[in-house]
XYZ file of C-alpha atoms in Angstrom:
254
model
C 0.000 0.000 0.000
C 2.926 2.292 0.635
C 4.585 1.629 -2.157
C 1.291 2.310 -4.656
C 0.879 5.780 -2.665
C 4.191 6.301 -3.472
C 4.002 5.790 -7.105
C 0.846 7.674 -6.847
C 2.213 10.782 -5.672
C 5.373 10.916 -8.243
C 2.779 10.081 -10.915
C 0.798 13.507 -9.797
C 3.819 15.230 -9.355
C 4.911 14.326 -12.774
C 1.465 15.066 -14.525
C 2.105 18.861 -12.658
C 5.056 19.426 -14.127
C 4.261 18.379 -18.221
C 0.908 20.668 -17.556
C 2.722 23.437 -15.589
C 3.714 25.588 -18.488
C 0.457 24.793 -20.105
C -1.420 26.588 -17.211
C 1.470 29.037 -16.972
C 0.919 30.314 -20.853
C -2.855 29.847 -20.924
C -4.348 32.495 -23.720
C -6.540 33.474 -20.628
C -4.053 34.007 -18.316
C -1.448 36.737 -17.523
C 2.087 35.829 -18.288
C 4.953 38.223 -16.533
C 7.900 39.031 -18.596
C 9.792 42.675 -19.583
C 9.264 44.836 -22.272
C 11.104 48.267 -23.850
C 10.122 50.330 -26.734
C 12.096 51.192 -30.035
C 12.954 54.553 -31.771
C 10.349 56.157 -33.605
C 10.114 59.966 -35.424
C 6.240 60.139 -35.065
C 5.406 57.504 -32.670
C 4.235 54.710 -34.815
C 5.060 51.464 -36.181
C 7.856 50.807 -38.678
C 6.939 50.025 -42.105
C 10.294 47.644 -42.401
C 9.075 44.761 -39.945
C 9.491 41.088 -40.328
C 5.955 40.380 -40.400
C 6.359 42.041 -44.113
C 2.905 44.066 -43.272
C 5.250 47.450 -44.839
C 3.126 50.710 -44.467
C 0.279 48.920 -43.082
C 2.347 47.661 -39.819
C 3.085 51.725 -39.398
C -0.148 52.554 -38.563
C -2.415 49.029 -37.662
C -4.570 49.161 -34.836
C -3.391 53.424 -34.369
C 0.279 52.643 -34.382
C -0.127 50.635 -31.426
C 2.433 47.530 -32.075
C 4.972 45.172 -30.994
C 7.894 43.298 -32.043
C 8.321 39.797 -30.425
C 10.675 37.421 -29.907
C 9.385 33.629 -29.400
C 5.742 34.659 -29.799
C 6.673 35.747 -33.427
C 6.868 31.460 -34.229
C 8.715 31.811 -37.899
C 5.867 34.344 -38.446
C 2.992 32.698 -37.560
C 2.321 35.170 -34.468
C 2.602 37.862 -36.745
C -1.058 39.713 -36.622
C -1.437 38.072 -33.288
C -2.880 40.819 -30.245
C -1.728 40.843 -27.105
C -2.921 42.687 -23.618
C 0.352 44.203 -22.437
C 0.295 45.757 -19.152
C 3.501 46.953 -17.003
C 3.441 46.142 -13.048
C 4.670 49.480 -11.324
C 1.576 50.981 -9.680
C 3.102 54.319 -9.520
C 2.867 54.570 -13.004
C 1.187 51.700 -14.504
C -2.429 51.331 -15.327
C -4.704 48.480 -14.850
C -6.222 48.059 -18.901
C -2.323 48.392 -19.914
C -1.959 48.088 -23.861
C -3.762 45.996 -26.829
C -0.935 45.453 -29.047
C -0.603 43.735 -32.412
C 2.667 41.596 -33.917
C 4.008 43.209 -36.827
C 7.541 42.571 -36.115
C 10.350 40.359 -34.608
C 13.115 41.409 -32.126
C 15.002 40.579 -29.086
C 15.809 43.153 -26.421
C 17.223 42.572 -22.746
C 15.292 39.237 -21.798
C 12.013 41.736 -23.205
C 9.444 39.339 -25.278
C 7.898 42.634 -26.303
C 9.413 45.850 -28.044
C 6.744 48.313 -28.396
C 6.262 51.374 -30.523
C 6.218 54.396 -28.295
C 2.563 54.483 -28.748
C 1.825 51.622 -27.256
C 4.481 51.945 -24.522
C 2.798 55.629 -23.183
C -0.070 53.619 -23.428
C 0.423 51.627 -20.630
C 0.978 54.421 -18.255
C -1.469 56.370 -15.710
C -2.060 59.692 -17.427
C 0.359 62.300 -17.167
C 2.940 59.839 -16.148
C 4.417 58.343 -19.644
C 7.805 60.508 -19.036
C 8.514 58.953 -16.174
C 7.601 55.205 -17.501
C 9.776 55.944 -20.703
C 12.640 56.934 -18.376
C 12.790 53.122 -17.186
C 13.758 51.965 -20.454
C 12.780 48.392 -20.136
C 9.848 47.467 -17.392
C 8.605 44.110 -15.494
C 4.887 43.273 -17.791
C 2.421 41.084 -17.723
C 0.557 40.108 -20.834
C -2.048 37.396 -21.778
C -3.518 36.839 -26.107
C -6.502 38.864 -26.603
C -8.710 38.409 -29.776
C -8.171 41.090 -32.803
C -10.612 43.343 -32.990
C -11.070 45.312 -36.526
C -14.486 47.165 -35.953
C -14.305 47.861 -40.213
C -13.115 44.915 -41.523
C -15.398 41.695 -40.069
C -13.523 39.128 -42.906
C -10.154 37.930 -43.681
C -8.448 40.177 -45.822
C -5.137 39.950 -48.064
C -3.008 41.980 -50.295
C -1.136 40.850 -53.455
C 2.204 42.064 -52.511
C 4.190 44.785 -54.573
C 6.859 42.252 -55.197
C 4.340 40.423 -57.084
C 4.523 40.133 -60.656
C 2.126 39.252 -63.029
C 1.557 35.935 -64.326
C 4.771 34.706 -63.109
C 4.943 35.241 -59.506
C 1.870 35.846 -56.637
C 2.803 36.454 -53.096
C -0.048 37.705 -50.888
C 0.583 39.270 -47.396
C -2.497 38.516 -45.157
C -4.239 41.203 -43.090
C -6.961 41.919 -40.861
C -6.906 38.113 -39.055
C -9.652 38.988 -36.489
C -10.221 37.118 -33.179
C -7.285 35.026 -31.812
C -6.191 32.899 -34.912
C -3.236 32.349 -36.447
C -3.291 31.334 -40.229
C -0.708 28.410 -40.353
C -1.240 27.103 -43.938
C -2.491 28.424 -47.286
C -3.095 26.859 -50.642
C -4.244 27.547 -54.122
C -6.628 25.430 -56.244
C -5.076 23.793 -59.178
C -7.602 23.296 -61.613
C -6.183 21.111 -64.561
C -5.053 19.015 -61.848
C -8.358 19.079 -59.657
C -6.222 19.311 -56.307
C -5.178 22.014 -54.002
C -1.258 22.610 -53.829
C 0.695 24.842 -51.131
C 2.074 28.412 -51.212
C 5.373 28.857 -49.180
C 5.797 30.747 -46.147
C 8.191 33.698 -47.904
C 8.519 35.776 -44.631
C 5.728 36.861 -41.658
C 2.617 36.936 -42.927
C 3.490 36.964 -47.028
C 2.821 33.507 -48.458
C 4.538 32.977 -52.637
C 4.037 30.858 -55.147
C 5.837 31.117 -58.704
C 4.244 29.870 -61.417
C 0.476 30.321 -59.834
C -2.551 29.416 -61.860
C -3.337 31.471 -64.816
C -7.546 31.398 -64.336
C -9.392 32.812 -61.155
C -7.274 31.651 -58.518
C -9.215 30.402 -55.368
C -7.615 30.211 -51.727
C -7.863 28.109 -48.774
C -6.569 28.903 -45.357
C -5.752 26.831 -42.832
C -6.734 28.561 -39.344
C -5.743 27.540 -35.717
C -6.872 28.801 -32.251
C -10.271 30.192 -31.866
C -12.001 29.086 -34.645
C -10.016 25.201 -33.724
C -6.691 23.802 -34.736
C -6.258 23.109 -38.546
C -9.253 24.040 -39.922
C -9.201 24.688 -43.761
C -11.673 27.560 -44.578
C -12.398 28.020 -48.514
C -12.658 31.819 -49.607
C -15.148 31.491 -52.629
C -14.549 34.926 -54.494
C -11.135 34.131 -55.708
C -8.520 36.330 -57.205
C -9.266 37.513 -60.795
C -7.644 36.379 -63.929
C -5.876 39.700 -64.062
C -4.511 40.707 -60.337
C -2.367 43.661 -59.594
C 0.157 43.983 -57.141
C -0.847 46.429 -54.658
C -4.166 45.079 -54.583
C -5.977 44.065 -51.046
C -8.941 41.768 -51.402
C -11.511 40.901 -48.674
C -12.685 37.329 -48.388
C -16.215 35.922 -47.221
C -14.103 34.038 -44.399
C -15.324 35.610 -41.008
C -13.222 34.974 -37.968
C -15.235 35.727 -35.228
């Protein structure tokens, strides 16, 4: 009997420790960590991030962004939001900063490098000078879904680098709730089956050679809408896309 409570109690002890970081990095809990901020002339994003978002990761969600370090995932956390709030009560506040990945970055032990915008953002008014003076501050942060009160669907761009009929690369945008788009293929017609765009950088997914008709897409989506679901957007590219170009789909993420 001693020897089966025993076995019992490493067994629990055990099971704690495999689901210990589980419960530790729970989407609905807080995680504590360190963030600083970056250099910026007007406050904003920068349009040169890894995520590839360009102009569009300047000013997302009012210039309010982050580069990450392991949340960015080889670019599949890029577009992910995050609650980011810093710990001082002198100068902290309670609602802290909603933040979205647009770029990737180490700083000292920091898993977050915000734009100055989002960084004064965390502060009690009136109290941002003396919160920037810090540098780098103890935060605690937790995944929040995306909230993009004009754009309820999936939306992609056909990126500038793209050139027509040769080359497509797409940089997707707008991925509402807490998702991350992990996958994303085009339909092959003449050969009736569904073949894979490569991960180029961040969010831009390539393909040379792409289909020369309407071109339809398929993402594959994990988190809250499940774990490797493929959703089907049924107005598909035209036979003559542009680069520059953003397209919404019928996919809603909510």
């Amino acid at each position: 009997m001693e020897g089966s409570t025993k076995c019992g109690f490493l067994g629990y002890l055990f099971l704690l420790l495999v689901l210990l970081p589980v419960m530790c990095y729970s989407q609905d809990n807080f995680v504590y960590s360190r963030a600083t901020y970056y250099g910026s002339p007007d406050c904003y994003g920068t349009p040169s991030g890894a995520c590839g978002f360009g102009e569009f990761g300047r000013t997302v969600n009012d210039g309010n962004v982050a580069a990450v370090s392991y949340l960015y995932r080889n670019g599949s956390g890029c577009g992910a939001c995050y609650q980011v709030r810093c710990t001082n009560p002198k100068y902290c506040s309670g609602s802290g900063a909603i933040v979205v990945v647009t770029d990737h970055g180490e700083g000292d032990y920091t898993d977050f490098i915000l734009s100055p915008r989002a960084y004064a953002k965390m502060a009690h008014p009136n109290t941002a000078l003396q919160l920037f003076s810090y540098g780098v501050v103890d935060v605690e942060f937790r995944r929040v879904s995306c909230q993009y009160p004009y754009y309820s669907t999936l939306k992609f761009k056909v990126h500038e680098h793209s050139r027509f009929p040769d080359y497509l690369a797409i940089l997707i945008i707008y991925v509402a709730g807490k998702n991350d788009i992990t996958a994303v293929e085009l339909w092959q017609e003449d050969c009736k089956e569904w073949k894979g765009m490569r991960r180029s950088h961040g969010a831009v997914w390539d393909m040379a050679n792409p289909p020369k008709d309407n071109i339809k897409l398929r993402f594959q989506v994990s988190g809250s809408m499940g774990y490797g679901n493929w959703v089907v957007a049924n107005n598909a590219l035209p036979n003559y896309w542009k680069p520059g170009v953003a397209y919404d789909t019928d996919i809603n993420l909510y």
